XYZ file of C-alpha atoms in Angstrom:
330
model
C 132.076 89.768 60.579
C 130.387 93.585 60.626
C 133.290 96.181 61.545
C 132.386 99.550 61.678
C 134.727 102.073 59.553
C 138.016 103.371 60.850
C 137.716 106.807 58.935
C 138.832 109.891 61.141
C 135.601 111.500 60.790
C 133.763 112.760 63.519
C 130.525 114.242 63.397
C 129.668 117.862 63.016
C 130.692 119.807 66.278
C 128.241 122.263 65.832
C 124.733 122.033 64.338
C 124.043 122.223 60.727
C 123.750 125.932 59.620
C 120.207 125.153 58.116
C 119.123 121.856 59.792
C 115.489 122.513 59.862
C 115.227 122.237 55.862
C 117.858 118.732 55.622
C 115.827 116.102 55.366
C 117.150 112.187 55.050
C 114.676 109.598 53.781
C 115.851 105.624 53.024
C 114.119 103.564 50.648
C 113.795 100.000 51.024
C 116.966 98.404 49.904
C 119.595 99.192 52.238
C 117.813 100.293 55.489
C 120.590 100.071 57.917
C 123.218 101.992 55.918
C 120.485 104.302 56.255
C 119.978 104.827 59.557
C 123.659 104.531 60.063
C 123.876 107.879 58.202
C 121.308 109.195 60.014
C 123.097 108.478 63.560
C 126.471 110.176 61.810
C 124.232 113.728 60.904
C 122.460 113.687 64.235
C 118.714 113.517 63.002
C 116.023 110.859 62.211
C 115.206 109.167 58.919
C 111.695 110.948 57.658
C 109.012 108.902 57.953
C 107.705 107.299 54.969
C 104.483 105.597 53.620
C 106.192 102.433 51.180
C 103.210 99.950 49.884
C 102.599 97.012 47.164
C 99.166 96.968 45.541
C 97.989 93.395 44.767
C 99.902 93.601 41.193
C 103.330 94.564 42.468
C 103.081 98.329 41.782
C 104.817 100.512 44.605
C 102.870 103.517 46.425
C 104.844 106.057 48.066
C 103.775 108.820 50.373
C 106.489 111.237 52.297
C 104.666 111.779 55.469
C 106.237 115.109 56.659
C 106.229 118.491 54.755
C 109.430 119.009 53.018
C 108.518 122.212 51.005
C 111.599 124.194 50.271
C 114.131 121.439 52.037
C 117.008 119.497 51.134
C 115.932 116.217 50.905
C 118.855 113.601 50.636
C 117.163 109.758 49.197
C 119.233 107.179 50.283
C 118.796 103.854 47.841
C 121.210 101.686 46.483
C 120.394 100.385 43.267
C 121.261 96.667 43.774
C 119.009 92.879 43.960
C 115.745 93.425 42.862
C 116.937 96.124 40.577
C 114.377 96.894 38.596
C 111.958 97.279 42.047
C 114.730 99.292 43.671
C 115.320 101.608 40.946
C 111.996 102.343 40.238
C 111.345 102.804 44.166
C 114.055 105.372 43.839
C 112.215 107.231 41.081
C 109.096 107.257 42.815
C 111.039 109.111 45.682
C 112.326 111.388 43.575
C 108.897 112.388 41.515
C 106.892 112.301 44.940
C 109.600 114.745 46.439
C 109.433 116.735 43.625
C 105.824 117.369 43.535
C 106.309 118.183 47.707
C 107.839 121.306 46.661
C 111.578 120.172 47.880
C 113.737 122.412 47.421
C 116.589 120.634 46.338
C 116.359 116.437 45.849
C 119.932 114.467 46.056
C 119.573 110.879 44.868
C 122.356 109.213 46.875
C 123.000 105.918 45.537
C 126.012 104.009 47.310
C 125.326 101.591 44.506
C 124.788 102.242 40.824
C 123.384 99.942 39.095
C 123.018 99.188 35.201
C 126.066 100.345 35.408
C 128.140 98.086 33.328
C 126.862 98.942 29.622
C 128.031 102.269 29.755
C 129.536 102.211 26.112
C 128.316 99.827 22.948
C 130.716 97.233 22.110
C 128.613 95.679 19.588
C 125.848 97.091 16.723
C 122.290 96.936 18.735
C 123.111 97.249 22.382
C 121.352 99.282 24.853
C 123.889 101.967 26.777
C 121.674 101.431 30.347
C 124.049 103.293 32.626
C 123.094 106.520 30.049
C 119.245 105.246 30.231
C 118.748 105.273 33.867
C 120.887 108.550 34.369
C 118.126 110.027 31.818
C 115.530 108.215 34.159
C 116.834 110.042 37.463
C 117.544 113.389 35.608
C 113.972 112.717 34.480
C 112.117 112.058 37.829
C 113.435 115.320 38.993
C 116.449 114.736 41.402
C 118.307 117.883 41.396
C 121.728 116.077 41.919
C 123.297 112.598 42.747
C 125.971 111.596 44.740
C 127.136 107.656 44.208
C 130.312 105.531 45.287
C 132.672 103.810 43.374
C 131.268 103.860 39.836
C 131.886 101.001 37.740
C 133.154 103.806 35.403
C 133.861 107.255 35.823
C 132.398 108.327 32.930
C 129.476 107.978 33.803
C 129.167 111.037 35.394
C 129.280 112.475 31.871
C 125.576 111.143 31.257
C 123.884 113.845 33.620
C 123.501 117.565 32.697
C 122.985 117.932 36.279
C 125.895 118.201 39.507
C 127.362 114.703 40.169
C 129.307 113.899 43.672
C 131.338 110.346 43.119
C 133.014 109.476 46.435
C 135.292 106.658 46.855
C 134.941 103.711 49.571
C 138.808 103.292 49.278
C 139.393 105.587 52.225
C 137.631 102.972 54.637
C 139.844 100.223 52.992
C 142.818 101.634 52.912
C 142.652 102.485 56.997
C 141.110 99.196 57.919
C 144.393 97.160 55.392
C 146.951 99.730 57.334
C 145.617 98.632 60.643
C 146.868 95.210 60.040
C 150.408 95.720 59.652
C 150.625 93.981 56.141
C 154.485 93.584 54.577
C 155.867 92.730 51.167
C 152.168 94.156 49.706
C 151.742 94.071 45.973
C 148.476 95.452 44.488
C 147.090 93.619 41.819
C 144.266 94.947 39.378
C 141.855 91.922 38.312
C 142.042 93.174 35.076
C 143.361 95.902 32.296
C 140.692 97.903 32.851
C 141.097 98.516 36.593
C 144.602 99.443 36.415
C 143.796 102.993 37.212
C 142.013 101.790 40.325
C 144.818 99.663 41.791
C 147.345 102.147 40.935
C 146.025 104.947 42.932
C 145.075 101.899 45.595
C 148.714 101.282 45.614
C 149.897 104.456 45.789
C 148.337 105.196 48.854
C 149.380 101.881 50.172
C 152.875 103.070 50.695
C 153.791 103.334 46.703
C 153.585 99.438 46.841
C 154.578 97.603 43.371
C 151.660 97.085 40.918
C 150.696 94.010 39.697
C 148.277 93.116 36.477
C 146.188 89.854 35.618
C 145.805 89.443 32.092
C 142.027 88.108 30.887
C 140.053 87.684 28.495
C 136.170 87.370 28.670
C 134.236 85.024 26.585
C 130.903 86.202 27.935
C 128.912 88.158 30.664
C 130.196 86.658 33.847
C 132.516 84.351 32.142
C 136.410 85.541 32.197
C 139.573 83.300 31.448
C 142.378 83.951 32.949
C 145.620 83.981 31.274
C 149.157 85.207 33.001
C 149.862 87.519 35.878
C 152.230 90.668 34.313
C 154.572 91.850 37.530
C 155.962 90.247 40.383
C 154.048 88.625 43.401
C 156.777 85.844 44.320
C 156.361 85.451 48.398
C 154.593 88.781 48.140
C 150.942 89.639 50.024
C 148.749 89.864 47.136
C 145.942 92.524 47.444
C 143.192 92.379 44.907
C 141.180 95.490 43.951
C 138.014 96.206 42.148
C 134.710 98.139 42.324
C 132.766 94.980 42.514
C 132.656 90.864 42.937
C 129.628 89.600 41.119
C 129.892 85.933 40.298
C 133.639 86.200 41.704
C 134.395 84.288 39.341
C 137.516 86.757 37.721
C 138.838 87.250 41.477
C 138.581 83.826 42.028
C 140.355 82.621 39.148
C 143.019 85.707 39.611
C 143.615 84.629 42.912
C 144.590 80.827 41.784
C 146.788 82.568 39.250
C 148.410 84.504 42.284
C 148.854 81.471 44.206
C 150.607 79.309 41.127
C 153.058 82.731 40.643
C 154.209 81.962 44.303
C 152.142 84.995 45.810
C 152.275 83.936 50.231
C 148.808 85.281 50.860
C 145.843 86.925 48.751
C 143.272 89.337 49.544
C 140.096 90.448 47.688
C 139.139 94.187 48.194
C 136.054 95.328 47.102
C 133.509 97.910 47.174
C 130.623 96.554 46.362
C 129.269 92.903 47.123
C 126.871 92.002 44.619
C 127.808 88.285 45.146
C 125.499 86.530 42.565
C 125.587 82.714 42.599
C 127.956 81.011 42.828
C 130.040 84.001 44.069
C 129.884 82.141 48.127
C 130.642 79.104 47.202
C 133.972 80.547 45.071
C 135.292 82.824 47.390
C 134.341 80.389 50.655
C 136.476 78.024 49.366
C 139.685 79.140 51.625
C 142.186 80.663 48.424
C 141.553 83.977 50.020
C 142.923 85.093 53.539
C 140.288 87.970 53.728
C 137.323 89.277 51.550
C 137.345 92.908 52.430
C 133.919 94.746 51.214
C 131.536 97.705 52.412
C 128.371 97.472 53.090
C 126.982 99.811 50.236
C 124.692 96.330 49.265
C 123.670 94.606 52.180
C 125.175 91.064 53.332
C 122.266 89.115 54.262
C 123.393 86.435 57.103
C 123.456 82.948 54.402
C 125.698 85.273 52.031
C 127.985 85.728 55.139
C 131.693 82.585 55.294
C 134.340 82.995 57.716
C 136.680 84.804 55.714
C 134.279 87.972 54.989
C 134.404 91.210 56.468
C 132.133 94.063 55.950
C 133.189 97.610 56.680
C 131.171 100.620 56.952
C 131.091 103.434 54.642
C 128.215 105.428 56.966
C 130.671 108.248 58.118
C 131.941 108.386 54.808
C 128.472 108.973 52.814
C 127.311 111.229 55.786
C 129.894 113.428 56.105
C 129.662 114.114 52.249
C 126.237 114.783 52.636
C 127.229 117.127 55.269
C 129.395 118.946 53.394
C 127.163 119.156 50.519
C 124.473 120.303 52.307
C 127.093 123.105 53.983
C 128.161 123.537 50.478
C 131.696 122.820 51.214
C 134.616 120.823 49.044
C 134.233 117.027 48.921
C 136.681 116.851 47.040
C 139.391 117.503 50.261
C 137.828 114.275 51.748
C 140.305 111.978 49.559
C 143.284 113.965 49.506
């Protein structure tokens, strides 16, 4: 089910100090996030030329001046990748040679983002490459949600905004009057994650699951470290792919005696078989945003999709207004 987010933001009371020169433009992968944002700042999405020629190459025309505005590009870098992310340069460059005066690349989802160190001689550091590409095209700052890793900001020399879909998680979990919660991280590496999850879950006990992977999209799972005995398991992580390390956690959970498991996520990527393993019923609730959209045959009973449009808008708001994002997650 689609339920809009709980966040106590309201739209700005008063008009934006320099309106006339924001301008929001979506490209093609998550439309209706877009517009979304749009309703939030109380404006239109610009109007946009987007075109295949026979051979699959994109054509992109901004139909409306933007010399000297803000322009805010909305485009999620998620399934096709490649064509999204290269749509998203095109906005930039064609933006750029408008005569914008400022270009934000706001990308709910970043994608390549998963090399972002080499673990092995020869390997490719992509999250690095495609920062280079954006820096590149000309965007003049990005704001994304929910890295896979936050040091990724590191790989631009130019302003980085990383805001958090937590917020609308966190309000949406408190609203169901959950007891006995335990937050469990998936995996060493998101420890960091569930702990501050936790902490603003009441200072509720953390819980580890102890992996290890044997290849991309291939994880065993070995032994849950913490309690979850007649506990309400929560699951955190930036992302289900395959599912198949929340899956597996979450029959872990169940053998440790945990009396009811949730998966909490930011972004749904779901690649195959990721419905059929989290469909299966060993999961109360799949909690995600809808930073990737959920097309209707991805959609089971126990998924639902909140809404991180008040969230991205009102940081674009207060970007635009130059004021702290920052405050947003305190």
């Amino acid at each position: 089910m689609i339920r809009s987010a709980t966040l106590t933001l309201q739209p700005p009371l008063s008009p934006l100090s320099d309106n006339n020169r924001l301008r929001l433009f979506s490209g093609s992968a998550n439309v209706p996030l877009a517009q979304e944002v749009a309703r939030y700042l109380g404006m239109d999405l610009g109007p946009m030329v987007r075109k295949r020629f026979a051979d699959g190459e994109l054509y992109i025309q901004i139909q409306e001046s933007i010399r000297g505005c803000d322009v805010y590009l909305m485009q999620p870098t998620c399934h096709p990748v490649n064509d999204n992310l290269m749509e998203l340069l095109i906005m930039i460059d064609a933006c750029r040679r408008a005569s914008a005066r400022q270009i934000t690349a706001v990308i709910p989802y970043y994608g390549y983002a998963r090399a972002d160190r080499k673990t092995a001689g020869r390997e490719s550091i992509t999250a690095k490459l495609v920062a280079n590409l954006i820096t590149q095209a000309g965007a003049s700052r990005v704001l994304a949600m929910d890295l896979h890793s936050a040091q990724i900001q590191g790989y631009f020399d130019i302003p980085f905004d990383h805001v958090y879909g937590s917020p609308v998680i966190l309000d949406y979990l408190n609203s169901k009057g959950l007891e006995d919660i335990v937050v469990v991280s998936p995996d060493v590496g998101g420890v960091a994650r569930a702990r501050a999850f936790a902490k603003k879950l009441g200072d509720a006990p953390l819980a580890i699951i102890d992996k290890r992977r044997q290849a991309h999209n291939v994880a065993e799972v070995l032994n849950v470290i913490g309690d979850v005995k007649g506990k309400t398991a929560i699951m955190v992580d930036d992302m289900i792919d395959t599912a198949g390390t929340i899956s597996e956690g979450a029959r872990l959970l169940r053998q440790e005696g945990a009396s009811q498991v949730y998966a909490c996520a930011t972004h749904a990527v779901f690649s195959p078989p990721a419905i059929e393993r989290l469909s299966t019923g060993i999961f109360e609730e799949v909690i995600i945003t809808n930073t990737i959209p959920v097309p209707e045959n991805n959609r089971f009973d126990q998924l639902t999709v909140l809404s991180v449009a008040n969230l991205l808008g009102e940081t674009i708001w207060r970007i635009h207004e130059d004021s702290s994002v920052s405050s947003m997650f305190r």
